């Protein structure tokens, strides 16, 4: 469990972890506090009698650095990573680690459940369900291309080379592939977390996430070698690179439809439909309150995601790299 200034939520996370149905003699619980300056460390120390180990680092260096040091001290063969904001079911740990009975599996991802404070699916619910479906299909075909950073498990042997500018979840998956292993998604291992409290800050978080993903991707271009990595190279190209190029494809489609609309009623109708869709997204994206209408949630989320990707590309190509991670503020 990696934490930075989590005094408001760390107690609840520890209680949730202690309620996991797993043999205590086979369970080691580590909290890696990444230079926390609030009461996080003192709260964790109160649970040392419950078997919670605290690794308190004096200086904040980033999530992956804290994870790397905690990994080197962990004694288990299988490591499970989970965020403070993520709640697990009592059987969550059993579900995710049972996958390692298959020696070909190097890492396992949970499935996300994003909720509002009233227990209802949040604005990203439709996208999250779509993403989880893709992961199940990828697992069935060969391997995942990405893990849920909020709750995933891996063999200790693949948890190497964590660095501050690389996502540990994406890096762990690629390490598994390079070692001849694969990653899968477990639909019975669920991670529940609340929607963000500030949607504008969430846009910044998405930008940082894409920049970190681009950093890992371009440092592992050898994985696009189809002759060596076969289906995974195709999966990586489609799921990651093509998805990150969607803003360019959208702009191309808009300009093309504009040109074609002068001589075709069909293309004119498509062009007007595109403008209407984007206008809905922009209108509600600029509003401070979140809309509860599902019809409007889709264009808002679609636009915000692709805007974040476009900004991330600009910053990445300008030489910007993300070295620090900070937790998103969630709804109370």
Tab-separated table of C-alpha atoms in Angstrom:
chain	number	residue	atom	x	y	z
A	1	UNK	CA	0.000	0.000	0.000
A	2	UNK	CA	1.672	3.207	-1.151
A	3	UNK	CA	0.593	6.369	0.643
A	4	UNK	CA	1.344	10.066	0.582
A	5	UNK	CA	-0.404	12.328	3.131
A	6	UNK	CA	-3.360	9.971	3.524
A	7	UNK	CA	-4.288	10.655	7.148
A	8	UNK	CA	-7.970	11.004	6.181
A	9	UNK	CA	-8.207	7.583	4.531
A	10	UNK	CA	-5.388	5.351	5.764
A	11	UNK	CA	-7.292	4.100	8.838
A	12	UNK	CA	-10.201	2.904	6.676
A	13	UNK	CA	-7.768	1.245	4.257
A	14	UNK	CA	-5.984	-0.612	7.049
A	15	UNK	CA	-9.290	-1.838	8.492
A	16	UNK	CA	-10.364	-3.030	5.047
A	17	UNK	CA	-7.040	-4.852	4.623
A	18	UNK	CA	-7.233	-6.545	8.025
A	19	UNK	CA	-10.671	-7.893	7.122
A	20	UNK	CA	-9.327	-9.792	4.102
A	21	UNK	CA	-9.998	-13.519	4.242
A	22	UNK	CA	-6.469	-14.851	3.858
A	23	UNK	CA	-4.171	-16.963	6.099
A	24	UNK	CA	-2.315	-14.456	8.280
A	25	UNK	CA	0.813	-16.603	8.412
A	26	UNK	CA	1.091	-16.247	4.636
A	27	UNK	CA	0.279	-12.541	4.517
A	28	UNK	CA	2.686	-9.623	4.862
A	29	UNK	CA	1.163	-6.121	4.880
A	30	UNK	CA	3.473	-3.208	4.035
A	31	UNK	CA	2.592	0.488	3.941
A	32	UNK	CA	5.165	2.501	1.981
A	33	UNK	CA	4.793	6.115	3.077
A	34	UNK	CA	6.335	8.321	0.387
A	35	UNK	CA	7.575	11.232	2.480
A	36	UNK	CA	4.226	11.895	4.181
A	37	UNK	CA	4.222	15.049	6.306
A	38	UNK	CA	0.806	14.683	7.943
A	39	UNK	CA	-0.426	12.089	10.448
A	40	UNK	CA	-0.261	9.116	8.062
A	41	UNK	CA	2.796	7.509	9.676
A	42	UNK	CA	1.535	7.806	13.230
A	43	UNK	CA	-1.807	6.210	12.278
A	44	UNK	CA	-0.037	3.274	10.618
A	45	UNK	CA	2.249	2.802	13.645
A	46	UNK	CA	-0.825	2.332	15.819
A	47	UNK	CA	-1.477	-0.886	13.885
A	48	UNK	CA	1.991	-2.413	14.163
A	49	UNK	CA	0.508	-4.859	16.684
A	50	UNK	CA	-1.840	-6.046	13.908
A	51	UNK	CA	1.117	-6.984	11.737
A	52	UNK	CA	1.243	-3.823	9.634
A	53	UNK	CA	4.789	-2.879	8.598
A	54	UNK	CA	5.573	0.773	7.945
A	55	UNK	CA	8.294	1.899	5.555
A	56	UNK	CA	8.423	5.652	6.140
A	57	UNK	CA	10.688	7.466	3.703
A	58	UNK	CA	11.982	10.866	4.772
A	59	UNK	CA	11.898	12.379	1.302
A	60	UNK	CA	9.125	12.251	-1.249
A	61	UNK	CA	10.469	10.656	-4.425
A	62	UNK	CA	7.376	9.300	-6.162
A	63	UNK	CA	5.067	6.301	-5.961
A	64	UNK	CA	7.240	3.934	-7.984
A	65	UNK	CA	10.384	4.658	-5.934
A	66	UNK	CA	8.460	3.882	-2.741
A	67	UNK	CA	7.103	0.693	-4.311
A	68	UNK	CA	10.572	-0.344	-5.469
A	69	UNK	CA	12.030	-0.091	-1.958
A	70	UNK	CA	9.050	-1.909	-0.465
A	71	UNK	CA	9.353	-4.679	-3.087
A	72	UNK	CA	13.007	-5.266	-2.209
A	73	UNK	CA	11.991	-5.818	1.419
A	74	UNK	CA	8.929	-7.972	0.768
A	75	UNK	CA	9.354	-11.654	1.560
A	76	UNK	CA	6.542	-13.142	-0.514
A	77	UNK	CA	6.775	-14.709	-3.969
A	78	UNK	CA	3.600	-12.920	-5.070
A	79	UNK	CA	3.133	-9.207	-4.456
A	80	UNK	CA	-0.181	-7.373	-4.412
A	81	UNK	CA	-0.299	-3.602	-4.981
A	82	UNK	CA	-3.304	-1.560	-3.914
A	83	UNK	CA	-4.047	2.146	-3.452
A	84	UNK	CA	-5.348	3.709	-0.259
A	85	UNK	CA	-8.562	4.834	-1.971
A	86	UNK	CA	-9.401	1.323	-3.203
A	87	UNK	CA	-11.581	-1.027	-1.163
A	88	UNK	CA	-11.390	-4.785	-1.594
A	89	UNK	CA	-13.958	-7.447	-0.884
A	90	UNK	CA	-13.036	-9.895	1.858
A	91	UNK	CA	-12.288	-12.547	-0.778
A	92	UNK	CA	-10.425	-10.137	-3.069
A	93	UNK	CA	-6.950	-11.305	-2.148
A	94	UNK	CA	-7.785	-14.986	-2.540
A	95	UNK	CA	-9.353	-14.340	-5.916
A	96	UNK	CA	-6.457	-12.422	-7.409
A	97	UNK	CA	-3.622	-14.681	-6.201
A	98	UNK	CA	-5.241	-17.982	-7.180
A	99	UNK	CA	-4.424	-17.127	-10.810
A	100	UNK	CA	-0.741	-17.809	-10.127
A	101	UNK	CA	-1.471	-21.524	-10.001
A	102	UNK	CA	-0.840	-21.180	-13.740
A	103	UNK	CA	2.967	-20.870	-14.123
A	104	UNK	CA	2.522	-18.946	-17.412
A	105	UNK	CA	0.929	-15.978	-15.644
A	106	UNK	CA	3.244	-13.174	-14.522
A	107	UNK	CA	0.695	-10.602	-13.354
A	108	UNK	CA	-3.028	-10.256	-12.698
A	109	UNK	CA	-5.273	-7.210	-12.848
A	110	UNK	CA	-8.404	-6.585	-10.851
A	111	UNK	CA	-11.532	-5.147	-12.406
A	112	UNK	CA	-12.506	-1.597	-11.451
A	113	UNK	CA	-15.805	-0.516	-9.969
A	114	UNK	CA	-16.073	3.289	-9.888
A	115	UNK	CA	-18.805	4.505	-7.546
A	116	UNK	CA	-20.367	7.752	-6.326
A	117	UNK	CA	-20.760	8.388	-2.614
A	118	UNK	CA	-24.416	7.254	-2.880
A	119	UNK	CA	-23.318	3.852	-4.172
A	120	UNK	CA	-24.363	4.447	-7.779
A	121	UNK	CA	-22.043	4.104	-10.812
A	122	UNK	CA	-20.085	7.316	-11.487
A	123	UNK	CA	-19.694	9.295	-14.709
A	124	UNK	CA	-16.954	7.023	-15.987
A	125	UNK	CA	-19.080	3.912	-15.393
A	126	UNK	CA	-19.835	3.190	-19.062
A	127	UNK	CA	-16.203	3.616	-20.090
A	128	UNK	CA	-14.965	1.485	-17.172
A	129	UNK	CA	-17.366	-1.338	-18.123
A	130	UNK	CA	-16.163	-1.138	-21.722
A	131	UNK	CA	-12.527	-1.221	-20.601
A	132	UNK	CA	-13.163	-4.232	-18.362
A	133	UNK	CA	-14.805	-6.061	-21.294
A	134	UNK	CA	-11.723	-5.406	-23.418
A	135	UNK	CA	-9.504	-6.812	-20.677
A	136	UNK	CA	-11.514	-10.016	-20.480
A	137	UNK	CA	-11.282	-10.437	-24.258
A	138	UNK	CA	-7.541	-9.709	-24.238
A	139	UNK	CA	-7.000	-12.233	-21.451
A	140	UNK	CA	-8.907	-14.846	-23.438
A	141	UNK	CA	-6.931	-14.111	-26.627
A	142	UNK	CA	-3.471	-13.912	-25.027
A	143	UNK	CA	-2.522	-11.199	-22.549
A	144	UNK	CA	-3.592	-7.901	-21.082
A	145	UNK	CA	-1.875	-4.736	-22.270
A	146	UNK	CA	-2.415	-2.820	-19.023
A	147	UNK	CA	-3.207	-3.446	-15.357
A	148	UNK	CA	-5.404	-1.561	-12.903
A	149	UNK	CA	-2.848	0.418	-10.932
A	150	UNK	CA	-5.207	0.609	-7.960
A	151	UNK	CA	-5.236	-3.185	-7.406
A	152	UNK	CA	-3.001	-5.696	-9.178
A	153	UNK	CA	-0.770	-8.660	-8.337
A	154	UNK	CA	2.501	-9.922	-9.804
A	155	UNK	CA	5.254	-12.426	-9.249
A	156	UNK	CA	8.131	-10.750	-7.443
A	157	UNK	CA	10.434	-11.677	-10.322
A	158	UNK	CA	8.628	-9.295	-12.697
A	159	UNK	CA	8.549	-6.326	-10.307
A	160	UNK	CA	11.854	-4.880	-11.378
A	161	UNK	CA	13.140	-1.558	-12.692
A	162	UNK	CA	10.463	0.658	-11.169
A	163	UNK	CA	11.380	4.310	-11.701
A	164	UNK	CA	9.679	7.619	-10.957
A	165	UNK	CA	8.649	8.387	-14.554
A	166	UNK	CA	7.243	4.947	-15.405
A	167	UNK	CA	3.879	3.530	-14.341
A	168	UNK	CA	4.560	0.474	-12.198
A	169	UNK	CA	1.426	-1.315	-13.444
A	170	UNK	CA	2.295	-0.880	-17.153
A	171	UNK	CA	5.968	-1.629	-16.519
A	172	UNK	CA	5.112	-4.810	-14.598
A	173	UNK	CA	3.003	-6.076	-17.502
A	174	UNK	CA	5.753	-5.413	-20.034
A	175	UNK	CA	8.341	-7.098	-17.772
A	176	UNK	CA	6.097	-10.168	-17.685
A	177	UNK	CA	5.908	-10.319	-21.481
A	178	UNK	CA	9.688	-9.972	-21.804
A	179	UNK	CA	10.107	-12.929	-19.436
A	180	UNK	CA	7.789	-15.077	-21.539
A	181	UNK	CA	4.847	-14.718	-19.166
A	182	UNK	CA	1.479	-13.026	-19.669
A	183	UNK	CA	-0.995	-10.872	-17.796
A	184	UNK	CA	-4.675	-11.615	-17.261
A	185	UNK	CA	-7.722	-9.896	-15.815
A	186	UNK	CA	-9.758	-11.553	-13.078
A	187	UNK	CA	-13.450	-10.473	-13.136
A	188	UNK	CA	-13.896	-11.846	-9.597
A	189	UNK	CA	-11.116	-9.665	-8.119
A	190	UNK	CA	-12.822	-6.306	-7.732
A	191	UNK	CA	-11.444	-2.956	-6.645
A	192	UNK	CA	-14.028	-0.380	-5.521
A	193	UNK	CA	-13.158	3.290	-5.465
A	194	UNK	CA	-15.128	6.536	-5.303
A	195	UNK	CA	-15.336	9.116	-8.068
A	196	UNK	CA	-13.034	12.122	-7.854
A	197	UNK	CA	-14.137	15.182	-5.923
A	198	UNK	CA	-12.840	17.732	-8.471
A	199	UNK	CA	-13.359	16.891	-12.159
A	200	UNK	CA	-10.946	19.609	-13.315
A	201	UNK	CA	-8.146	18.078	-11.233
A	202	UNK	CA	-9.098	14.715	-12.666
A	203	UNK	CA	-8.337	16.068	-16.147
A	204	UNK	CA	-4.821	16.909	-14.958
A	205	UNK	CA	-4.482	13.406	-13.546
A	206	UNK	CA	-5.450	11.883	-16.901
A	207	UNK	CA	-2.810	14.011	-18.633
A	208	UNK	CA	-0.137	12.815	-16.197
A	209	UNK	CA	-1.251	9.196	-16.645
A	210	UNK	CA	-0.965	9.361	-20.444
A	211	UNK	CA	2.454	11.053	-20.272
A	212	UNK	CA	3.710	8.260	-18.029
A	213	UNK	CA	2.194	5.671	-20.354
A	214	UNK	CA	3.897	7.237	-23.384
A	215	UNK	CA	7.185	7.225	-21.480
A	216	UNK	CA	6.975	3.486	-20.821
A	217	UNK	CA	5.762	2.722	-24.351
A	218	UNK	CA	8.566	4.523	-26.181
A	219	UNK	CA	11.194	2.968	-23.938
A	220	UNK	CA	9.950	-0.507	-24.897
A	221	UNK	CA	9.497	-0.262	-28.661
A	222	UNK	CA	11.164	-3.656	-29.040
A	223	UNK	CA	7.858	-5.172	-27.900
A	224	UNK	CA	6.334	-4.122	-31.251
A	225	UNK	CA	8.514	-6.804	-32.904
A	226	UNK	CA	5.811	-9.104	-34.268
A	227	UNK	CA	8.281	-11.863	-35.162
A	228	UNK	CA	9.225	-12.223	-31.510
A	229	UNK	CA	6.160	-11.163	-29.507
A	230	UNK	CA	3.488	-12.174	-32.007
A	231	UNK	CA	-0.054	-11.360	-30.902
A	232	UNK	CA	1.037	-9.177	-27.991
A	233	UNK	CA	2.840	-6.757	-30.320
A	234	UNK	CA	-0.424	-6.315	-32.230
A	235	UNK	CA	-2.362	-5.867	-28.978
A	236	UNK	CA	0.134	-3.287	-27.732
A	237	UNK	CA	0.009	-1.351	-31.003
A	238	UNK	CA	-3.795	-1.274	-31.093
A	239	UNK	CA	-4.704	-0.874	-27.427
A	240	UNK	CA	-2.068	1.694	-26.573
A	241	UNK	CA	-0.669	3.556	-29.585
A	242	UNK	CA	-3.817	3.687	-31.723
A	243	UNK	CA	-5.906	4.718	-28.718
A	244	UNK	CA	-3.475	7.516	-27.934
A	245	UNK	CA	-3.784	8.660	-31.571
A	246	UNK	CA	-7.579	8.992	-31.399
A	247	UNK	CA	-7.484	12.836	-31.035
A	248	UNK	CA	-5.614	13.008	-34.355
A	249	UNK	CA	-8.128	10.650	-35.969
A	250	UNK	CA	-11.044	12.726	-34.628
A	251	UNK	CA	-9.582	15.943	-36.015
A	252	UNK	CA	-8.976	14.259	-39.384
A	253	UNK	CA	-12.560	12.976	-39.476
A	254	UNK	CA	-13.965	16.413	-38.607
A	255	UNK	CA	-11.969	18.222	-41.291
A	256	UNK	CA	-12.749	15.514	-43.864
A	257	UNK	CA	-16.457	15.708	-43.142
A	258	UNK	CA	-16.356	19.485	-43.425
A	259	UNK	CA	-14.806	19.269	-46.888
A	260	UNK	CA	-17.145	16.466	-48.040
A	261	UNK	CA	-20.247	18.185	-46.621
A	262	UNK	CA	-20.222	20.817	-49.411
A	263	UNK	CA	-21.210	18.201	-51.974
A	264	UNK	CA	-23.131	15.624	-49.963
A	265	UNK	CA	-26.184	15.809	-47.704
A	266	UNK	CA	-25.049	12.626	-45.940
A	267	UNK	CA	-21.642	14.051	-45.011
A	268	UNK	CA	-23.242	17.381	-44.087
A	269	UNK	CA	-25.532	15.547	-41.646
A	270	UNK	CA	-22.555	13.660	-40.188
A	271	UNK	CA	-20.631	16.913	-39.810
A	272	UNK	CA	-23.519	18.610	-37.984
A	273	UNK	CA	-23.857	15.549	-35.735
A	274	UNK	CA	-20.177	15.759	-34.850
A	275	UNK	CA	-20.479	19.450	-34.000
A	276	UNK	CA	-23.558	18.785	-31.853
A	277	UNK	CA	-21.771	15.974	-29.982
A	278	UNK	CA	-18.691	18.096	-29.297
A	279	UNK	CA	-20.814	21.116	-28.358
A	280	UNK	CA	-22.631	19.068	-25.705
A	281	UNK	CA	-19.314	17.917	-24.315
A	282	UNK	CA	-17.792	21.407	-24.228
A	283	UNK	CA	-20.923	22.963	-22.674
A	284	UNK	CA	-21.028	20.605	-19.710
A	285	UNK	CA	-17.254	20.284	-19.420
A	286	UNK	CA	-17.056	24.021	-18.755
A	287	UNK	CA	-19.738	23.825	-16.069
A	288	UNK	CA	-18.595	23.427	-12.477
A	289	UNK	CA	-21.235	20.871	-11.508
A	290	UNK	CA	-21.316	17.348	-12.919
A	291	UNK	CA	-24.358	16.423	-14.986
A	292	UNK	CA	-26.409	13.435	-13.843
A	293	UNK	CA	-27.903	12.844	-17.304
A	294	UNK	CA	-26.322	9.796	-18.937
A	295	UNK	CA	-26.983	11.297	-22.390
A	296	UNK	CA	-24.632	14.170	-21.518
A	297	UNK	CA	-22.111	12.121	-19.515
A	298	UNK	CA	-20.917	10.273	-22.604
A	299	UNK	CA	-19.827	13.310	-24.694
A	300	UNK	CA	-18.384	15.004	-21.569
A	301	UNK	CA	-16.228	12.030	-20.655
A	302	UNK	CA	-15.304	11.263	-24.276
A	303	UNK	CA	-14.191	14.841	-24.828
A	304	UNK	CA	-12.279	15.118	-21.546
A	305	UNK	CA	-10.366	11.879	-22.165
A	306	UNK	CA	-9.288	12.839	-25.668
A	307	UNK	CA	-8.469	16.379	-24.606
A	308	UNK	CA	-6.220	14.906	-21.912
A	309	UNK	CA	-4.534	12.658	-24.486
A	310	UNK	CA	-3.923	15.599	-26.854
A	311	UNK	CA	-2.426	17.707	-24.055
A	312	UNK	CA	-0.304	14.753	-22.932
A	313	UNK	CA	1.130	14.333	-26.429
A	314	UNK	CA	2.001	18.039	-26.581
A	315	UNK	CA	3.757	17.941	-23.239
A	316	UNK	CA	5.539	14.655	-23.952
A	317	UNK	CA	6.856	15.851	-27.326
A	318	UNK	CA	7.957	19.069	-25.584
A	319	UNK	CA	10.162	17.011	-23.287
A	320	UNK	CA	7.904	17.052	-20.212
A	321	UNK	CA	8.061	13.993	-17.953
A	322	UNK	CA	6.064	13.245	-14.800
A	323	UNK	CA	8.283	12.395	-11.832
A	324	UNK	CA	5.825	12.705	-8.964
A	325	UNK	CA	2.576	10.969	-8.201
A	326	UNK	CA	-0.154	12.346	-5.950
A	327	UNK	CA	-3.449	10.674	-4.999
A	328	UNK	CA	-6.672	12.082	-6.423
A	329	UNK	CA	-9.128	13.574	-3.960
A	330	UNK	CA	-12.200	11.347	-3.906
A	331	UNK	CA	-15.780	12.115	-3.008
A	332	UNK	CA	-16.451	11.933	0.758
